[in-house]
Tab-separated table of C-alpha atoms in Angstrom:
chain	number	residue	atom	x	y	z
A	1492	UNK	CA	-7.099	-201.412	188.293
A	1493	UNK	CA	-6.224	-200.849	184.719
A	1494	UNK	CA	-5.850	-203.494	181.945
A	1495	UNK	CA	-4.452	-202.964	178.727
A	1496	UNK	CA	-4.349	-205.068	174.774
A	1497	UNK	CA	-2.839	-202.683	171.931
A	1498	UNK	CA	-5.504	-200.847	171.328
A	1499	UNK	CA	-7.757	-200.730	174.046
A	1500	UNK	CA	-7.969	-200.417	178.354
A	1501	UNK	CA	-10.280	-201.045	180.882
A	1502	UNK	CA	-10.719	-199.695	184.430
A	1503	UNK	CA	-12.640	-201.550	187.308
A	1504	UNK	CA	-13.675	-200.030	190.235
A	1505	UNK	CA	-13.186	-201.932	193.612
A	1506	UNK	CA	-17.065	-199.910	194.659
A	1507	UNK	CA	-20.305	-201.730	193.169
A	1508	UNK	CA	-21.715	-199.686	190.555
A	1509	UNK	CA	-24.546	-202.163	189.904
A	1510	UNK	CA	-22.286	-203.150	186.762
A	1511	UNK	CA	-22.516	-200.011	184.273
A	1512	UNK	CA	-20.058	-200.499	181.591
A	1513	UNK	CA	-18.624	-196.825	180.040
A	1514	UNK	CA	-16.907	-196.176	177.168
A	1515	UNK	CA	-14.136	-193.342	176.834
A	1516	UNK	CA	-12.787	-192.471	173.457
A	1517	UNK	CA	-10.988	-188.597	172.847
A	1518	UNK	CA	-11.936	-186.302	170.543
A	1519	UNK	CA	-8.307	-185.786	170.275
A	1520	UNK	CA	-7.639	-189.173	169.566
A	1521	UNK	CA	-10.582	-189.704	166.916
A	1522	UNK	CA	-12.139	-186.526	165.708
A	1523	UNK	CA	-14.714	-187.532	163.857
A	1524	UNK	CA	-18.084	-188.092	166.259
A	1525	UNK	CA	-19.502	-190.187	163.725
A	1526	UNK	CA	-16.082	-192.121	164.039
A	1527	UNK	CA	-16.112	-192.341	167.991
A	1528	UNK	CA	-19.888	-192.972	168.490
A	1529	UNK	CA	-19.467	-196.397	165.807
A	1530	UNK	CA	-16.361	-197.370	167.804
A	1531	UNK	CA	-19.236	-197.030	170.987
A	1532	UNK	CA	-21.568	-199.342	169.442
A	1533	UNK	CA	-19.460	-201.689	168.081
A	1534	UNK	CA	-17.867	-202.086	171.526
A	1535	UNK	CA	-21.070	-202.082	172.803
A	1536	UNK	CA	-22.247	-205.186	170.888
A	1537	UNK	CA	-19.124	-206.895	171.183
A	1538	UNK	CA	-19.386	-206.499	175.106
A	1539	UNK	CA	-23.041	-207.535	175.201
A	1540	UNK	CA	-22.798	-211.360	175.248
A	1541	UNK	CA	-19.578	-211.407	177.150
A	1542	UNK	CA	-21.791	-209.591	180.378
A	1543	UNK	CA	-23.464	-212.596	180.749
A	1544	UNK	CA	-19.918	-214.644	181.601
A	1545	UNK	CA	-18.935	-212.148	183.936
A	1546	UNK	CA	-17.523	-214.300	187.001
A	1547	UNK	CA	-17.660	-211.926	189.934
A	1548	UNK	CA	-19.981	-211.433	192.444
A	1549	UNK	CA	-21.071	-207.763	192.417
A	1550	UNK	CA	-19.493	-206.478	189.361
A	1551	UNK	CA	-17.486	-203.590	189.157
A	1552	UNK	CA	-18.221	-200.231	187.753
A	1553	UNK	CA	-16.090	-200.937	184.143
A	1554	UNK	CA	-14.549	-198.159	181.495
A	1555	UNK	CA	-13.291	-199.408	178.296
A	1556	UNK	CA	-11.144	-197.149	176.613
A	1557	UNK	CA	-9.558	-196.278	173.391
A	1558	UNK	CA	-5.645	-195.919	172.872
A	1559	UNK	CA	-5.352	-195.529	169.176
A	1560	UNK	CA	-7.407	-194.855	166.281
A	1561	UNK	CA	-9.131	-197.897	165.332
A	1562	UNK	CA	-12.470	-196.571	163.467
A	1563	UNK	CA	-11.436	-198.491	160.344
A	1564	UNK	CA	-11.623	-202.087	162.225
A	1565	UNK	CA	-14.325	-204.275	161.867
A	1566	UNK	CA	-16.624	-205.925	163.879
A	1567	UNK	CA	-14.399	-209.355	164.196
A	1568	UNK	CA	-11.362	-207.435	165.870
A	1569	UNK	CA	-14.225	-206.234	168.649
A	1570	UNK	CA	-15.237	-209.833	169.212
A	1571	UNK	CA	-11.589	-210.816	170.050
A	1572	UNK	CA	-10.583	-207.739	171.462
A	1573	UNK	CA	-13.041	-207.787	174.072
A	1574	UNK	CA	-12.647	-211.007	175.757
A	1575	UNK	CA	-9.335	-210.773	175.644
A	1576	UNK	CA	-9.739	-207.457	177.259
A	1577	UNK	CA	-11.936	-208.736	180.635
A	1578	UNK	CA	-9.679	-212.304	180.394
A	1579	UNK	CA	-6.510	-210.147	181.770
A	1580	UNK	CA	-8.645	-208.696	184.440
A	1581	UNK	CA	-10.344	-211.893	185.328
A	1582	UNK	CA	-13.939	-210.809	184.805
A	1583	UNK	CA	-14.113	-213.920	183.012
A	1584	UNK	CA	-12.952	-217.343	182.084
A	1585	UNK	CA	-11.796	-218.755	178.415
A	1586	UNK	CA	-14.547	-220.817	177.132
């Protein structure tokens, strides 16, 4: 299933990948690899205490991607991004 905000999608998987969470971004999109690997880690830390409030059983194999350039956002746009994010596909509940 995808899920989409303005700037950025996820895909589950209906198959248990143990829960491995990828990120895609383009090098067409963003061609900077210093650009796209930041975007990784602050997606990465932004992710990391929402994994714990995942509400599924066996979680799905996830990939969160990138629709538009958005290396010059900060970390507080990745914090609401991402819950909103796994909210629309139900991987977890508003606090």
């Amino acid at each position: 299933m995808r899920y989409e905000t303005n700037s950025l999608f996820l895909l589950t998987s209906k198959k248990n990948y143990g829960g491995q969470v990828k990120i895609a971004i383009s090098s067409k999109l963003i061609k900077s690899a210093v650009k796209r690997n930041k975007i990784k880690r602050l997606i990465k830390e932004a992710f990391r205490p929402e994994s714990e409030n995942i509400q599924v059983q066996a979680p799905p194999g996830i990939i969160i991607g990138v629709k538009k350039d958005i290396s010059s956002e900060k970390f507080l746009f990745f914090q609401k991004e991402i819950p909103a994010l796994l909210k629309k596909a139900k991987l977890i509940r508003w606090k």
